[in-house]
Amino acid sequence: MTNSPANEKWYWDRATQQIHMEQLKRVELFNGRAAMLGIVIGILTEALTGAGIAHQIGLGPLVDGYAACRTQFLPFCF
């Protein structure tokens, strides 16, 4: 049985696809672990300092403005 160029191309395409899927699985596993670690660190920092996660990353004024708008402390809401 001779390997035709079409069979060889299919083989290499399939091998490349499997390698990419394995790499994607590893990268997604790493991203998930990094996200979980970030959340845990944010919660621990919140417990120690009292500043929420939004305040830790610099979105505190936005959250505070939304809370003031929702409780009618501001005469206008955007």
mmCIF file with all atom_site columns, C-alpha atoms in Angstrom:
data_model
loop_
_atom_site.group_PDB
_atom_site.id
_atom_site.type_symbol
_atom_site.label_atom_id
_atom_site.label_alt_id
_atom_site.label_comp_id
_atom_site.label_asym_id
_atom_site.label_entity_id
_atom_site.label_seq_id
_atom_site.pdbx_PDB_ins_code
_atom_site.Cartn_x
_atom_site.Cartn_y
_atom_site.Cartn_z
_atom_site.occupancy
_atom_site.B_iso_or_equiv
_atom_site.pdbx_formal_charge
_atom_site.auth_seq_id
_atom_site.auth_comp_id
_atom_site.auth_asym_id
_atom_site.auth_atom_id
_atom_site.pdbx_PDB_model_num
ATOM 1  C CA . MET A 1 1  ? 0.000   0.000  0.000  1.00 0.00 ? 1  MET A CA 1
ATOM 2  C CA . THR A 1 2  ? 1.435   3.343  -1.047 1.00 0.00 ? 2  THR A CA 1
ATOM 3  C CA . ASN A 1 3  ? 0.851   6.547  0.806  1.00 0.00 ? 3  ASN A CA 1
ATOM 4  C CA . SER A 1 4  ? -0.608  9.114  -1.504 1.00 0.00 ? 4  SER A CA 1
ATOM 5  C CA . PRO A 1 5  ? 0.068   12.825 -0.995 1.00 0.00 ? 5  PRO A CA 1
ATOM 6  C CA . ALA A 1 6  ? -3.583  13.295 0.013  1.00 0.00 ? 6  ALA A CA 1
ATOM 7  C CA . ASN A 1 7  ? -3.229  10.710 2.800  1.00 0.00 ? 7  ASN A CA 1
ATOM 8  C CA . GLU A 1 8  ? -0.013  12.271 4.032  1.00 0.00 ? 8  GLU A CA 1
ATOM 9  C CA . LYS A 1 9  ? -1.548  15.745 4.059  1.00 0.00 ? 9  LYS A CA 1
ATOM 10 C CA . TRP A 1 10 ? -4.548  14.454 5.987  1.00 0.00 ? 10 TRP A CA 1
ATOM 11 C CA . TYR A 1 11 ? -2.231  12.750 8.482  1.00 0.00 ? 11 TYR A CA 1
ATOM 12 C CA . TRP A 1 12 ? -0.188  15.903 9.070  1.00 0.00 ? 12 TRP A CA 1
ATOM 13 C CA . ASP A 1 13 ? -3.297  18.088 9.307  1.00 0.00 ? 13 ASP A CA 1
ATOM 14 C CA . ARG A 1 14 ? -4.821  15.733 11.874 1.00 0.00 ? 14 ARG A CA 1
ATOM 15 C CA . ALA A 1 15 ? -1.577  15.572 13.878 1.00 0.00 ? 15 ALA A CA 1
ATOM 16 C CA . THR A 1 16 ? -1.323  19.368 13.870 1.00 0.00 ? 16 THR A CA 1
ATOM 17 C CA . GLN A 1 17 ? -4.934  19.664 15.039 1.00 0.00 ? 17 GLN A CA 1
ATOM 18 C CA . GLN A 1 18 ? -4.329  17.246 17.923 1.00 0.00 ? 18 GLN A CA 1
ATOM 19 C CA . ILE A 1 19 ? -1.196  19.122 18.996 1.00 0.00 ? 19 ILE A CA 1
ATOM 20 C CA . HIS A 1 20 ? -3.117  22.424 18.991 1.00 0.00 ? 20 HIS A CA 1
ATOM 21 C CA . MET A 1 21 ? -5.936  20.882 21.057 1.00 0.00 ? 21 MET A CA 1
ATOM 22 C CA . GLU A 1 22 ? -3.451  19.592 23.649 1.00 0.00 ? 22 GLU A CA 1
ATOM 23 C CA . GLN A 1 23 ? -1.822  23.019 23.850 1.00 0.00 ? 23 GLN A CA 1
ATOM 24 C CA . LEU A 1 24 ? -5.237  24.679 24.184 1.00 0.00 ? 24 LEU A CA 1
ATOM 25 C CA . LYS A 1 25 ? -6.173  22.348 27.052 1.00 0.00 ? 25 LYS A CA 1
ATOM 26 C CA . ARG A 1 26 ? -2.940  23.175 28.896 1.00 0.00 ? 26 ARG A CA 1
ATOM 27 C CA . VAL A 1 27 ? -3.368  26.915 28.379 1.00 0.00 ? 27 VAL A CA 1
ATOM 28 C CA . GLU A 1 28 ? -7.004  26.879 29.516 1.00 0.00 ? 28 GLU A CA 1
ATOM 29 C CA . LEU A 1 29 ? -6.083  24.859 32.604 1.00 0.00 ? 29 LEU A CA 1
ATOM 30 C CA . PHE A 1 30 ? -3.395  27.423 33.459 1.00 0.00 ? 30 PHE A CA 1
ATOM 31 C CA . ASN A 1 31 ? -5.796  30.342 32.869 1.00 0.00 ? 31 ASN A CA 1
ATOM 32 C CA . GLY A 1 32 ? -8.407  28.753 35.118 1.00 0.00 ? 32 GLY A CA 1
ATOM 33 C CA . ARG A 1 33 ? -5.900  28.210 37.904 1.00 0.00 ? 33 ARG A CA 1
ATOM 34 C CA . ALA A 1 34 ? -4.582  31.764 37.582 1.00 0.00 ? 34 ALA A CA 1
ATOM 35 C CA . ALA A 1 35 ? -8.129  33.146 37.763 1.00 0.00 ? 35 ALA A CA 1
ATOM 36 C CA . MET A 1 36 ? -8.916  31.098 40.866 1.00 0.00 ? 36 MET A CA 1
ATOM 37 C CA . LEU A 1 37 ? -5.705  32.275 42.502 1.00 0.00 ? 37 LEU A CA 1
ATOM 38 C CA . GLY A 1 38 ? -6.534  35.900 41.641 1.00 0.00 ? 38 GLY A CA 1
ATOM 39 C CA . ILE A 1 39 ? -10.006 35.629 43.171 1.00 0.00 ? 39 ILE A CA 1
ATOM 40 C CA . VAL A 1 40 ? -8.641  34.053 46.360 1.00 0.00 ? 40 VAL A CA 1
ATOM 41 C CA . ILE A 1 41 ? -5.982  36.768 46.672 1.00 0.00 ? 41 ILE A CA 1
ATOM 42 C CA . GLY A 1 42 ? -8.639  39.453 46.083 1.00 0.00 ? 42 GLY A CA 1
ATOM 43 C CA . ILE A 1 43 ? -10.919 37.998 48.746 1.00 0.00 ? 43 ILE A CA 1
ATOM 44 C CA . LEU A 1 44 ? -8.058  37.695 51.245 1.00 0.00 ? 44 LEU A CA 1
ATOM 45 C CA . THR A 1 45 ? -7.020  41.286 50.562 1.00 0.00 ? 45 THR A CA 1
ATOM 46 C CA . GLU A 1 46 ? -10.614 42.396 51.013 1.00 0.00 ? 46 GLU A CA 1
ATOM 47 C CA . ALA A 1 47 ? -10.764 40.577 54.347 1.00 0.00 ? 47 ALA A CA 1
ATOM 48 C CA . LEU A 1 48 ? -7.535  42.199 55.536 1.00 0.00 ? 48 LEU A CA 1
ATOM 49 C CA . THR A 1 49 ? -8.051  45.759 54.263 1.00 0.00 ? 49 THR A CA 1
ATOM 50 C CA . GLY A 1 50 ? -11.813 46.126 53.978 1.00 0.00 ? 50 GLY A CA 1
ATOM 51 C CA . ALA A 1 51 ? -11.516 47.421 50.396 1.00 0.00 ? 51 ALA A CA 1
ATOM 52 C CA . GLY A 1 52 ? -13.641 45.475 47.932 1.00 0.00 ? 52 GLY A CA 1
ATOM 53 C CA . ILE A 1 53 ? -12.250 43.895 44.797 1.00 0.00 ? 53 ILE A CA 1
ATOM 54 C CA . ALA A 1 54 ? -13.618 46.737 42.628 1.00 0.00 ? 54 ALA A CA 1
ATOM 55 C CA . HIS A 1 55 ? -11.736 49.259 44.776 1.00 0.00 ? 55 HIS A CA 1
ATOM 56 C CA . GLN A 1 56 ? -8.571  47.161 44.612 1.00 0.00 ? 56 GLN A CA 1
ATOM 57 C CA . ILE A 1 57 ? -8.483  47.294 40.811 1.00 0.00 ? 57 ILE A CA 1
ATOM 58 C CA . GLY A 1 58 ? -9.393  50.972 40.596 1.00 0.00 ? 58 GLY A CA 1
ATOM 59 C CA . LEU A 1 59 ? -13.110 50.749 39.791 1.00 0.00 ? 59 LEU A CA 1
ATOM 60 C CA . GLY A 1 60 ? -14.241 51.958 43.208 1.00 0.00 ? 60 GLY A CA 1
ATOM 61 C CA . PRO A 1 61 ? -15.561 55.373 42.101 1.00 0.00 ? 61 PRO A CA 1
ATOM 62 C CA . LEU A 1 62 ? -17.612 53.741 39.360 1.00 0.00 ? 62 LEU A CA 1
ATOM 63 C CA . VAL A 1 63 ? -19.185 51.294 41.809 1.00 0.00 ? 63 VAL A CA 1
ATOM 64 C CA . ASP A 1 64 ? -19.744 54.038 44.392 1.00 0.00 ? 64 ASP A CA 1
ATOM 65 C CA . GLY A 1 65 ? -21.421 56.240 41.787 1.00 0.00 ? 65 GLY A CA 1
ATOM 66 C CA . TYR A 1 66 ? -23.711 53.407 40.760 1.00 0.00 ? 66 TYR A CA 1
ATOM 67 C CA . ALA A 1 67 ? -24.649 52.731 44.402 1.00 0.00 ? 67 ALA A CA 1
ATOM 68 C CA . ALA A 1 68 ? -25.378 56.429 44.963 1.00 0.00 ? 68 ALA A CA 1
ATOM 69 C CA . CYS A 1 69 ? -27.467 56.521 41.793 1.00 0.00 ? 69 CYS A CA 1
ATOM 70 C CA . ARG A 1 70 ? -29.444 53.442 42.788 1.00 0.00 ? 70 ARG A CA 1
ATOM 71 C CA . THR A 1 71 ? -30.213 54.887 46.246 1.00 0.00 ? 71 THR A CA 1
ATOM 72 C CA . GLN A 1 72 ? -31.269 58.274 44.809 1.00 0.00 ? 72 GLN A CA 1
ATOM 73 C CA . PHE A 1 73 ? -28.412 60.245 46.427 1.00 0.00 ? 73 PHE A CA 1
ATOM 74 C CA . LEU A 1 74 ? -27.655 61.851 43.085 1.00 0.00 ? 74 LEU A CA 1
ATOM 75 C CA . PRO A 1 75 ? -30.156 64.123 41.314 1.00 0.00 ? 75 PRO A CA 1
ATOM 76 C CA . PHE A 1 76 ? -29.297 62.477 37.983 1.00 0.00 ? 76 PHE A CA 1
ATOM 77 C CA . CYS A 1 77 ? -28.168 59.063 36.824 1.00 0.00 ? 77 CYS A CA 1
ATOM 78 C CA . PHE A 1 78 ? -26.273 58.196 33.706 1.00 0.00 ? 78 PHE A CA 1
#
